[in-house]
Tab-separated table of C-alpha atoms in Angstrom:
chain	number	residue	atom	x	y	z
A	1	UNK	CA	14.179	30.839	-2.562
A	2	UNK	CA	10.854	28.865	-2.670
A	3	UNK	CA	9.540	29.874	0.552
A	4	UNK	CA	9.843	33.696	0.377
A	5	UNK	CA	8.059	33.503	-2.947
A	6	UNK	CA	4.989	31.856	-1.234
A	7	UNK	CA	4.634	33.825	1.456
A	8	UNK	CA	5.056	36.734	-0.911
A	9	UNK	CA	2.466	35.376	-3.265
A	10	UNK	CA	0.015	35.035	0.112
A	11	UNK	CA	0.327	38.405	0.636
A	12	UNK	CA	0.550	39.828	-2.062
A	13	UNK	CA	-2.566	38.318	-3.015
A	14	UNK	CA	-4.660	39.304	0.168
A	15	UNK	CA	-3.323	42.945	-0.994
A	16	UNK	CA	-4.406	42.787	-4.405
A	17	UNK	CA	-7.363	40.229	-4.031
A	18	UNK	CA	-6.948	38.842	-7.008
A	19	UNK	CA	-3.431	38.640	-9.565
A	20	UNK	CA	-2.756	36.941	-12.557
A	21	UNK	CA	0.166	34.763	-12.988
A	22	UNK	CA	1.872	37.710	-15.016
A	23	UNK	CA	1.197	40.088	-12.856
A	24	UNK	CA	2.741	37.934	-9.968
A	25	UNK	CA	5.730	36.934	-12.278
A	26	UNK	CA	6.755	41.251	-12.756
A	27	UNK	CA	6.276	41.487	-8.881
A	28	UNK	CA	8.440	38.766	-8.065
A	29	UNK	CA	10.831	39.154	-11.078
A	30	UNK	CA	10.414	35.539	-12.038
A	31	UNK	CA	9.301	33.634	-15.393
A	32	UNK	CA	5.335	33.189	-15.567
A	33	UNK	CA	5.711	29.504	-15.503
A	34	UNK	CA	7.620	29.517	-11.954
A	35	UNK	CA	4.493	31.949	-10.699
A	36	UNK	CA	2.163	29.385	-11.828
A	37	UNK	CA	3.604	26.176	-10.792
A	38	UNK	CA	4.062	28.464	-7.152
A	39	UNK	CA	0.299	29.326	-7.389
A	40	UNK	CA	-0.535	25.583	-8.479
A	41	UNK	CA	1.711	24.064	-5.394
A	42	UNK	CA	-0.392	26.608	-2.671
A	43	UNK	CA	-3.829	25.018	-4.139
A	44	UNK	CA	-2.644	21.532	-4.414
A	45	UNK	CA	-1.014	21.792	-0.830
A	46	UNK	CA	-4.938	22.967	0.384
A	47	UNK	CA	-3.977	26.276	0.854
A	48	UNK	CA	-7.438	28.752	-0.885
A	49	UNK	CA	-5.964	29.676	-3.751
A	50	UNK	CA	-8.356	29.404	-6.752
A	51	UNK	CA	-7.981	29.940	-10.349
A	52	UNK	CA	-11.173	32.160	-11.852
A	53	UNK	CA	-10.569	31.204	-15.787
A	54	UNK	CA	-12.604	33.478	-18.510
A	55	UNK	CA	-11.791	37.259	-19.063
A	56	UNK	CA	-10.861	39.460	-16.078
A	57	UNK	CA	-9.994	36.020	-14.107
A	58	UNK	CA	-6.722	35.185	-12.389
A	59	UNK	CA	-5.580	33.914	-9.187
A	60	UNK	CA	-7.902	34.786	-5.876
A	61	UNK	CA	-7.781	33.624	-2.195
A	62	UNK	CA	-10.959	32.024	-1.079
A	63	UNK	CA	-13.365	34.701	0.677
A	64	UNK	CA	-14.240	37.293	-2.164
A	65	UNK	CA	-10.836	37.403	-3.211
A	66	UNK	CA	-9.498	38.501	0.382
A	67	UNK	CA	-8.656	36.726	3.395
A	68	UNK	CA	-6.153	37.181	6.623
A	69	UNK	CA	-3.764	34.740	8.043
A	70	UNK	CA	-6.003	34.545	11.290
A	71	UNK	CA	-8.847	32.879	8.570
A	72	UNK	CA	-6.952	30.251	7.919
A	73	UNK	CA	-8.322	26.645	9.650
A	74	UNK	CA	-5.835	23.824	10.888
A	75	UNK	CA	-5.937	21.661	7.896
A	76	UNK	CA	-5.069	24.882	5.918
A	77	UNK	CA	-2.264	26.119	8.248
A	78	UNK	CA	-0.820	22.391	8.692
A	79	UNK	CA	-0.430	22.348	4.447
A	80	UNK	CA	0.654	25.595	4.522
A	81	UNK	CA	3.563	24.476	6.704
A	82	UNK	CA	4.526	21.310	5.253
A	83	UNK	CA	4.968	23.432	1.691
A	84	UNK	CA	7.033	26.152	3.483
A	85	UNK	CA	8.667	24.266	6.012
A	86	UNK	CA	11.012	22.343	4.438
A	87	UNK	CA	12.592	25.029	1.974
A	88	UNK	CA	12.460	27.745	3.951
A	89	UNK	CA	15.959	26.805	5.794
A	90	UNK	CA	17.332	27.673	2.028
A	91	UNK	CA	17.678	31.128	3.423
A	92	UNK	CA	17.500	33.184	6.528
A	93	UNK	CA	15.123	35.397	4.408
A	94	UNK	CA	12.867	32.526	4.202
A	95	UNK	CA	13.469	31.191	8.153
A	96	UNK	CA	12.392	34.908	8.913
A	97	UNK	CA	9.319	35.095	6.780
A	98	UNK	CA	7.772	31.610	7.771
A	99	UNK	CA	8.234	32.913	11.816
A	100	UNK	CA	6.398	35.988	10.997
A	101	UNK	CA	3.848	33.830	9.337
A	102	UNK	CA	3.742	31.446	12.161
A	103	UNK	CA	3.305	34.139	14.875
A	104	UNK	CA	0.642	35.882	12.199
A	105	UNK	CA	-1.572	32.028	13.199
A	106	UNK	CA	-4.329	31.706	15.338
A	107	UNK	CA	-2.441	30.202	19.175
A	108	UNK	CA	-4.528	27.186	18.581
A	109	UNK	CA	-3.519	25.950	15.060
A	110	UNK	CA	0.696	27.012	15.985
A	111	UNK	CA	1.543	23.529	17.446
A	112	UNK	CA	0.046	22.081	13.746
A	113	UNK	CA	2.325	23.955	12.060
A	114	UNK	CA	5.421	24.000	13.731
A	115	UNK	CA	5.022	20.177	13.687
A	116	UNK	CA	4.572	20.454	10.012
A	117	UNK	CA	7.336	22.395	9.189
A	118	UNK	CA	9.619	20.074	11.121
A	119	UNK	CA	8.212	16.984	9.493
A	120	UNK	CA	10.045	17.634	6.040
A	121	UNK	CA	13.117	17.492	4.643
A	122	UNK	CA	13.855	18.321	1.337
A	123	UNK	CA	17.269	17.443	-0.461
A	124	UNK	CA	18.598	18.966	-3.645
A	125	UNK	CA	16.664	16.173	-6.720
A	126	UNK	CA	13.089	15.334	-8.063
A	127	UNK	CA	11.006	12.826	-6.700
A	128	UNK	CA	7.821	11.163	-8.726
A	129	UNK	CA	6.311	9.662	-5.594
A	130	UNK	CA	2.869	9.241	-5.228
A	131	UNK	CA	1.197	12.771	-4.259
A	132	UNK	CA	-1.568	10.908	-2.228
A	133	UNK	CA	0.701	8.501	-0.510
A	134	UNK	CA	3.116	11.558	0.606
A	135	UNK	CA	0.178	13.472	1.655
A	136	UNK	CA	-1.278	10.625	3.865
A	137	UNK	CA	1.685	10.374	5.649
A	138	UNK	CA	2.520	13.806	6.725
A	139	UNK	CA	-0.677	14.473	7.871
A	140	UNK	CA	0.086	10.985	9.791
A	141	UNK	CA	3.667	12.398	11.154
A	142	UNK	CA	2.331	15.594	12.146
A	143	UNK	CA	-1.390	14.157	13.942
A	144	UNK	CA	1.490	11.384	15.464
A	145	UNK	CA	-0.547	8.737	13.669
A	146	UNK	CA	0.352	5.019	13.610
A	147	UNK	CA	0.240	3.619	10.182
A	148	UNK	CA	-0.067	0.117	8.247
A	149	UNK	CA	1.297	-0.433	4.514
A	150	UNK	CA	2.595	-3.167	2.865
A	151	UNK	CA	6.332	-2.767	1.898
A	152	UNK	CA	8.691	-4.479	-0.529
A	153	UNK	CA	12.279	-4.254	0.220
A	154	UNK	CA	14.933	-4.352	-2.573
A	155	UNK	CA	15.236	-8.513	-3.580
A	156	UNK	CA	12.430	-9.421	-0.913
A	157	UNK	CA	8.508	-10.029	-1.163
A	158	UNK	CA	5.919	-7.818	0.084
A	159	UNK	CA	5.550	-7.374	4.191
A	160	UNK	CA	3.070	-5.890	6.209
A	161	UNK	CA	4.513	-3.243	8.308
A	162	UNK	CA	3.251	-1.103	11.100
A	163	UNK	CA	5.334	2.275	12.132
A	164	UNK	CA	5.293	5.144	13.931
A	165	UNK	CA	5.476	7.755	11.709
A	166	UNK	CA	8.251	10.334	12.107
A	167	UNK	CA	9.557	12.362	9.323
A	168	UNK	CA	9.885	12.527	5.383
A	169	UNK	CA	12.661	13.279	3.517
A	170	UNK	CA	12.994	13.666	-0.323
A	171	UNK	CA	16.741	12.589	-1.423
A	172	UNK	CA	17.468	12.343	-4.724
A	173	UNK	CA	14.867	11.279	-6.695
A	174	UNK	CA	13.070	9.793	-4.004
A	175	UNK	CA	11.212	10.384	-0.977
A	176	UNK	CA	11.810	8.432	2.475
A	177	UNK	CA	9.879	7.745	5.843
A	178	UNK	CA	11.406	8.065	8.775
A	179	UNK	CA	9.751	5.661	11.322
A	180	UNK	CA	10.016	3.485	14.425
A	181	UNK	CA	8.686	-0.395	13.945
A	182	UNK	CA	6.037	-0.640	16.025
A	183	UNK	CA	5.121	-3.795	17.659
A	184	UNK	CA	6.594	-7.045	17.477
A	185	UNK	CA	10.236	-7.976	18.661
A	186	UNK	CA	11.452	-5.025	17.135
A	187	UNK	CA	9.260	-2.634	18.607
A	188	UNK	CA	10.954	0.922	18.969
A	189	UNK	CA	13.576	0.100	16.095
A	190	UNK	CA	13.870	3.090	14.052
A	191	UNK	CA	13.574	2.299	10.271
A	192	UNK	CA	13.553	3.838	6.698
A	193	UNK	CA	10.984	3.071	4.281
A	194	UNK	CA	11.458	4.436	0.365
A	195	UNK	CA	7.832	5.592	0.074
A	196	UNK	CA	7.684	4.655	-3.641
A	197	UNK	CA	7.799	1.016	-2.349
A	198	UNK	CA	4.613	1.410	0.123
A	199	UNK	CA	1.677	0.046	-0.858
A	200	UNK	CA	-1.792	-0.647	1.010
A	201	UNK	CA	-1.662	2.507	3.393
A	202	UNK	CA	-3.279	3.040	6.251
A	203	UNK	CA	-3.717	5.264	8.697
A	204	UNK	CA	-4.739	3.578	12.219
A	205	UNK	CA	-6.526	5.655	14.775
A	206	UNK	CA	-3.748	4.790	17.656
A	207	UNK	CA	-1.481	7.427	18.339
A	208	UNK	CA	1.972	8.014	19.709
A	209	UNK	CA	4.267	10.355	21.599
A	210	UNK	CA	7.494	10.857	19.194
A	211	UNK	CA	10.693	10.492	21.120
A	212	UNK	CA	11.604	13.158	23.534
A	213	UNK	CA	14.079	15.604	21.451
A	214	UNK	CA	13.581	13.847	18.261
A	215	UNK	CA	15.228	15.503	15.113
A	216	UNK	CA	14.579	14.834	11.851
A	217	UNK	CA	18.020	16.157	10.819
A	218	UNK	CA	20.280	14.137	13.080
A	219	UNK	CA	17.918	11.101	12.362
A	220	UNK	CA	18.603	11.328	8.861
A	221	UNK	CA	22.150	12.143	8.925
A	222	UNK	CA	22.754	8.911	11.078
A	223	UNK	CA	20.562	7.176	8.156
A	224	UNK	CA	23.392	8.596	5.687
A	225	UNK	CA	25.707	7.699	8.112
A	226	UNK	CA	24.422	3.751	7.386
A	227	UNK	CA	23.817	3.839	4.310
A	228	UNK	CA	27.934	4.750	3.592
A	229	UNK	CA	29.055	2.382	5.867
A	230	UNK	CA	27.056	-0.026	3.694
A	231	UNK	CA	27.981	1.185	0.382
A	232	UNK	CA	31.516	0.965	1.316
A	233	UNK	CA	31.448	-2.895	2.553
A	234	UNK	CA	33.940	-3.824	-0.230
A	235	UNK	CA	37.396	-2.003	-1.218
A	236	UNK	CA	39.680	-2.513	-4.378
A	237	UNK	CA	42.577	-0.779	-4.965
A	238	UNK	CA	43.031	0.150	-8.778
A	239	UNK	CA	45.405	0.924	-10.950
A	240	UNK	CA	43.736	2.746	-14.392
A	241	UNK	CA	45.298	4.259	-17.953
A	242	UNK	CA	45.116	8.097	-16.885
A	243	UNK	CA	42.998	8.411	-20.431
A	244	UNK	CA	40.377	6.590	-18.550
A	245	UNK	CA	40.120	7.766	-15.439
A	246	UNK	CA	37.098	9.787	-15.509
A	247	UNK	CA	35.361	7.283	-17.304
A	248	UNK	CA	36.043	4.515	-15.087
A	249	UNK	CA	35.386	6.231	-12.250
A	250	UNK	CA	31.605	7.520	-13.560
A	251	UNK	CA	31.054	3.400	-14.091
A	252	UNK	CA	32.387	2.315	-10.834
A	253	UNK	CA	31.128	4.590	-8.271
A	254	UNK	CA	32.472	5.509	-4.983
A	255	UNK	CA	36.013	5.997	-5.837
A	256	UNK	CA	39.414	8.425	-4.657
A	257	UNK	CA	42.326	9.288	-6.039
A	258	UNK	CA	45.490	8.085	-4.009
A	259	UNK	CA	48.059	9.311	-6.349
A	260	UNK	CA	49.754	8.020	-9.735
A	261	UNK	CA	52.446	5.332	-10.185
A	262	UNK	CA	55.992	5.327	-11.685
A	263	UNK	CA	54.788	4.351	-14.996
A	264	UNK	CA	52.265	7.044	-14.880
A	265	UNK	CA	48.744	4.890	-14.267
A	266	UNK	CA	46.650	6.783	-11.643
A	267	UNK	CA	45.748	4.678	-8.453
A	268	UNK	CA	42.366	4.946	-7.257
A	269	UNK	CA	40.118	3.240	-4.525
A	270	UNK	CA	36.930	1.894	-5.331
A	271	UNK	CA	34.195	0.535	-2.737
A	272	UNK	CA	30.614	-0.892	-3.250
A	273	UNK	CA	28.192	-2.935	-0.605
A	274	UNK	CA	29.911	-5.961	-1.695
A	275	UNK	CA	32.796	-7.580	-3.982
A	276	UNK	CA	30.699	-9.250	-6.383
A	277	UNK	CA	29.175	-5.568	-6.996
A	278	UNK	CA	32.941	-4.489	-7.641
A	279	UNK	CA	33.626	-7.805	-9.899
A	280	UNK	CA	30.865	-6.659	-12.500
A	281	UNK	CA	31.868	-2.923	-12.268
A	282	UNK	CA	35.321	-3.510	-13.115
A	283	UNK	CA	35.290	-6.469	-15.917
A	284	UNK	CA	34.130	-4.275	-18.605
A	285	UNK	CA	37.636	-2.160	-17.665
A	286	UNK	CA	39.717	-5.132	-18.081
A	287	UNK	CA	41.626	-3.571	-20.893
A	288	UNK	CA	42.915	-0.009	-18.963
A	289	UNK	CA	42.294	-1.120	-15.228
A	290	UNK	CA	44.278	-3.793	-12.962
A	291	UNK	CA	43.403	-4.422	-9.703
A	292	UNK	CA	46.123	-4.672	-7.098
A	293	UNK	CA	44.238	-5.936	-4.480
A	294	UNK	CA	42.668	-7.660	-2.760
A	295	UNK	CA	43.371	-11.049	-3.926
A	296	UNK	CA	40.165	-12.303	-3.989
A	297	UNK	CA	38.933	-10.121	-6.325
A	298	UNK	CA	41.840	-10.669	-8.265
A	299	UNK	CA	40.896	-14.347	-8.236
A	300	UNK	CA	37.358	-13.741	-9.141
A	301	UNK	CA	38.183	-11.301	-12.162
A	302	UNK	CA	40.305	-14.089	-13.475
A	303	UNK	CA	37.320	-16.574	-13.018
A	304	UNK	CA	35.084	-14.446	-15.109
A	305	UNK	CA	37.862	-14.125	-17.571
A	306	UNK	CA	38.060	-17.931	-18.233
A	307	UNK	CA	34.470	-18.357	-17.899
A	308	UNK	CA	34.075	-15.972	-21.062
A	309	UNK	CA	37.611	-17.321	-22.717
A	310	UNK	CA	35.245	-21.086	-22.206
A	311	UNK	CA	32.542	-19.705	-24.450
A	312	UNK	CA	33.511	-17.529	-26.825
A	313	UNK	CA	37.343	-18.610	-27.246
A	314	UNK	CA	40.325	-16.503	-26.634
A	315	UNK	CA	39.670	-13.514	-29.989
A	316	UNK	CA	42.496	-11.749	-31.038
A	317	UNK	CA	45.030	-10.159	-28.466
């Protein structure tokens, strides 16, 4: 996993003083690519890991190539911790080696980096979001910062917004904040902010105490929680060719199997945040997929059929 690799490359580069990314790629038994994108991530995350290009160069930690865990200042040990923390549940080999790494910190910086390995989440995925914007805002969850950015939800204009900062999580192929409003009528409300959608941030010099037993795991599961109960607003109940099942299903969406019918067609039950979302989904499956019910959006599938019969005539059966 991730997070034993970069404690490994830490020490095995206050050992050596200086490696190359081959060298560290035998070592570790991975590709020399994954050593230097691990090597890259410590330096971009602040951590002093330089590159020395030219011959006889490599990879060295700041301080004549050598350095102890005990050297390390806050700002280092916080992005230390927000890089480690939230992969190194992947394993209990990487749980172990980011305690002994914690207990290896000065007293004073420990609190830091706890906080910052709490602050992340990562899910399996990719995000592109802003570097800069991500980093401003864990340093703003771990200091307990409050923070000002404009934000543009999906179908609405820009709003300013001011939050109390509590957690990231990457999802997918996207990063979110985890925050309580702050201010206003809805002061205290906790909220979720995709970060590719903030704009205009700020970091304010007010700070906050985070709930009492906040956790960033049960917050976000209750966020997942939502977000179903959304998705699934509207139902259909389906009845497709068995040829087509797969396909239809990869259009669609959320969908189960509930069995197949005398006549062999495979029932299945579809849901989306609304029926108009489930009207456009199934129209192009006319042809292999009837809905049974409900009526409504039997009605409004039969709507769109006339609508299109109205402008491009009936075609050949």
């Amino acid at each position: 996993m991730r997070a034993d690799r970069l404690v490994a490359t830490l020490l095995l580069m206050q050992a050596r003083g200086r490696v190359t990314a081959r060298e560290l790629a035998e070592e570790l038994e991975i590709s020399v690519a994954t050593a230097r994108r691990d090597l890259e991530a410590l330096s971009g995350a602040g951590v002093p890991v330089y590159p020395q290009p030219g011959r006889g160069g490599g990879w060295s930690l700041l301080g004549e190539g050598r350095t102890d865990l005990s050297g390390f200042t806050a700002s280092e040990a916080r992005a230390l911790f927000l890089l480690l923390g939230p992969r190194a549940g992947e394993s209990d080999a990487g749980r172990s080696a980011l305690r002994k790494v914690l207990r290896a910190l000065p007293a004073t910086f420990r609190a830091d980096a706890e906080a910052a390995a709490d602050a992340v989440i990562v899910r399996p995925g990719g995000s592109e979001t802003d570097a800069a914007t991500l980093a401003d805002l864990q340093h703003a969850v771990v200091e307990h910062r409050v923070v000002r950015f404009r934000y543009t939800a999906w179908g609405r204009p820009p709003r300013e917004r001011q939050a109390r900062p509590l957690g990231l999580v990457e999802h997918g192929a996207a990063w979110y904040l985890v925050a309580e409003a702050h201010g206003g009528d809805r002061d205290g409300e906790r909220r979720t902010y995709r970060v590719d959608r903030v704009a205009g941030f700020e970091m304010l010099d007010e700070r906050f105490e985070p709930p009492a037993e906040f956790s960033l795991d049960d917050a976000w599961r209750e966020v997942e929680g939502r977000v179903g109960e959304l998705r699934a607003r509207a139902s259909a109940v389906v009845l497709v060719d068995p040829s087509m099942v797969d396909e239809v299903r990869g259009w669609v969406g959320a969908t189960t199997l509930e069995g197949v019918e005398a006549d062999g067609r495979v029932r299945v039950h579809a849901t989306a945040p609304a029926e108009e979302v489930l009207l456009r989904r199934l129209a192009a499956w006319a042809h292999v997929a009837e809905v049974v019910e409900p009526e409504s959006l039997r009605a409004a599938l039969a709507a769109a059929g006339a609508a299109l019969v109205a402008r491009y005539g009936a075609g050949p059966t």
